[in-house]
C-alpha cells in the first residue's frame, strides 16, 4: 500500500470515530448517518478484496468493524427516540 492508501485508511478511521461518537451521544442523525455510510463502505470493501487490492486480514477487520457500527446504528434506530 502506498501513502495514499495509508491516508485513506486514516481518514476512514477518523470518520468512523466521529460516527461512533454520535452513536454514543444517541444523536438520531448520527444513527442514520452511521448506517448510510457503512453500507457503501462494505460494498467497496468487497470490491477491493475481490480485485486483490485488499488483503484478507484487512478485509475481515474492516467488515467486522463496519458491521458493528451498522449494528449499533440499526439497534439505536429501532429503539424509540430518547427525550
XYZ file of N, CA, C and O in Angstrom, residues 15-62:
192
model
N -13.307 9.258 10.422
C -14.739 9.409 10.149
C -15.551 8.435 10.985
O -16.574 8.800 11.568
N -15.089 7.201 11.091
C -15.826 6.217 11.873
C -15.804 6.549 13.361
O -16.793 6.307 14.058
N -14.723 7.106 13.862
C -14.687 7.548 15.260
C -15.727 8.637 15.503
O -16.421 8.634 16.520
N -15.847 9.565 14.556
C -16.847 10.628 14.681
C -18.265 10.051 14.639
O -19.142 10.477 15.399
N -18.485 9.077 13.781
C -19.804 8.446 13.679
C -20.140 7.714 14.977
O -21.253 7.846 15.509
N -19.188 6.967 15.515
C -19.430 6.236 16.764
C -19.669 7.208 17.918
O -20.525 6.971 18.775
N -18.937 8.321 17.935
C -19.175 9.327 18.985
C -20.618 9.830 18.920
O -21.265 10.017 19.952
N -21.139 10.036 17.724
C -22.535 10.444 17.561
C -23.493 9.368 18.037
O -24.523 9.658 18.647
N -23.149 8.101 17.766
C -23.990 6.996 18.241
C -24.021 6.958 19.762
O -25.065 6.727 20.363
N -22.877 7.176 20.380
C -22.807 7.136 21.839
C -23.569 8.294 22.482
O -24.024 8.184 23.611
N -23.709 9.402 21.766
C -24.493 10.542 22.258
C -25.985 10.360 21.998
O -26.782 11.224 22.331
N -26.343 9.261 21.354
C -27.741 8.985 20.977
C -28.280 10.060 20.040
O -29.450 10.426 20.105
N -27.431 10.548 19.171
C -27.804 11.546 18.176
C -28.498 10.833 17.011
O -27.893 10.015 16.332
N -29.770 11.124 16.798
C -30.569 10.423 15.780
C -29.976 10.575 14.375
O -29.946 9.608 13.613
N -29.501 11.760 14.032
C -28.921 11.929 12.693
C -27.633 11.124 12.552
O -27.334 10.619 11.475
N -26.880 10.974 13.636
C -25.664 10.152 13.592
C -26.024 8.685 13.397
O -25.301 7.950 12.737
N -27.144 8.266 13.956
C -27.584 6.881 13.801
C -27.914 6.584 12.341
O -27.515 5.558 11.791
N -28.625 7.497 11.716
C -28.952 7.338 10.291
C -27.686 7.400 9.454
O -27.474 6.587 8.548
N -26.814 8.352 9.768
C -25.560 8.520 9.035
C -24.685 7.282 9.156
O -24.062 6.860 8.180
N -24.643 6.693 10.342
C -23.807 5.506 10.562
C -24.172 4.398 9.586
O -23.313 3.823 8.922
N -25.452 4.126 9.489
C -25.901 3.058 8.595
C -25.692 3.467 7.138
O -25.187 2.683 6.329
N -26.019 4.699 6.816
C -25.902 5.178 5.433
C -24.453 5.161 4.941
O -24.204 4.891 3.766
N -23.495 5.420 5.809
C -22.085 5.431 5.405
C -21.494 4.025 5.321
O -20.646 3.756 4.474
N -21.919 3.154 6.195
C -21.284 1.842 6.273
C -21.695 0.906 5.144
O -20.885 0.081 4.711
N -22.910 1.012 4.681
C -23.356 0.109 3.613
C -22.507 0.286 2.346
O -21.968 -0.698 1.823
N -22.307 1.508 1.843
C -21.430 1.634 0.668
C -19.971 1.275 0.986
O -19.257 0.782 0.116
N -19.545 1.505 2.227
C -18.196 1.089 2.616
C -18.052 -0.419 2.437
O -17.044 -0.893 1.906
N -19.051 -1.170 2.874
C -18.966 -2.622 2.759
C -18.926 -3.069 1.296
O -18.199 -3.995 0.953
N -19.679 -2.406 0.459
C -19.640 -2.712 -0.979
C -18.224 -2.457 -1.507
O -17.673 -3.271 -2.260
N -17.629 -1.357 -1.098
C -16.264 -1.027 -1.539
C -15.251 -2.037 -1.004
O -14.311 -2.421 -1.719
N -15.425 -2.479 0.247
C -14.512 -3.479 0.810
C -14.570 -4.778 0.008
O -13.538 -5.375 -0.304
N -15.773 -5.217 -0.310
C -15.929 -6.460 -1.072
C -15.289 -6.312 -2.449
O -14.549 -7.199 -2.902
N -15.538 -5.200 -3.115
C -14.960 -4.980 -4.442
C -13.431 -4.945 -4.377
O -12.754 -5.541 -5.227
N -12.890 -4.265 -3.372
C -11.429 -4.178 -3.231
C -10.827 -5.544 -2.919
O -9.763 -5.895 -3.440
N -11.495 -6.316 -2.104
C -10.994 -7.653 -1.773
C -11.026 -8.558 -3.002
O -10.055 -9.256 -3.295
N -12.125 -8.536 -3.715
C -12.252 -9.393 -4.908
C -11.239 -9.028 -5.993
O -10.792 -9.892 -6.734
N -10.899 -7.744 -6.084
C -9.936 -7.330 -7.106
C -8.491 -7.551 -6.665
O -7.562 -7.345 -7.444
N -8.307 -7.936 -5.402
C -6.955 -8.169 -4.902
C -6.290 -6.934 -4.322
O -5.121 -6.971 -3.937
N -7.024 -5.831 -4.225
C -6.463 -4.596 -3.685
C -6.478 -4.554 -2.161
O -5.903 -3.653 -1.566
N -7.150 -5.504 -1.543
C -7.269 -5.540 -0.087
C -6.937 -6.959 0.364
O -7.521 -7.916 -0.134
N -5.994 -7.075 1.292
C -5.670 -8.423 1.764
C -6.759 -8.937 2.702
O -7.542 -8.167 3.257
N -6.797 -10.238 2.865
C -7.879 -10.887 3.604
C -8.013 -10.367 5.033
O -9.114 -10.077 5.489
N -6.920 -10.238 5.751
C -6.980 -9.798 7.145
C -7.578 -8.395 7.251
O -8.426 -8.131 8.100
N -7.163 -7.507 6.378
C -7.692 -6.143 6.376
C -9.166 -6.140 6.002
O -9.970 -5.424 6.600
N -9.528 -6.958 5.030
C -10.925 -7.073 4.611
C -11.805 -7.535 5.775
O -12.844 -6.930 6.055
N -11.378 -8.587 6.463
C -12.169 -9.126 7.574
C -12.298 -8.091 8.681
O -13.395 -7.861 9.211
N -11.203 -7.435 9.039
C -11.246 -6.414 10.092
C -12.183 -5.265 9.711
O -13.018 -4.836 10.511
N -12.059 -4.783 8.483
C -12.906 -3.675 8.030
C -14.385 -4.075 8.039
O -15.246 -3.303 8.481
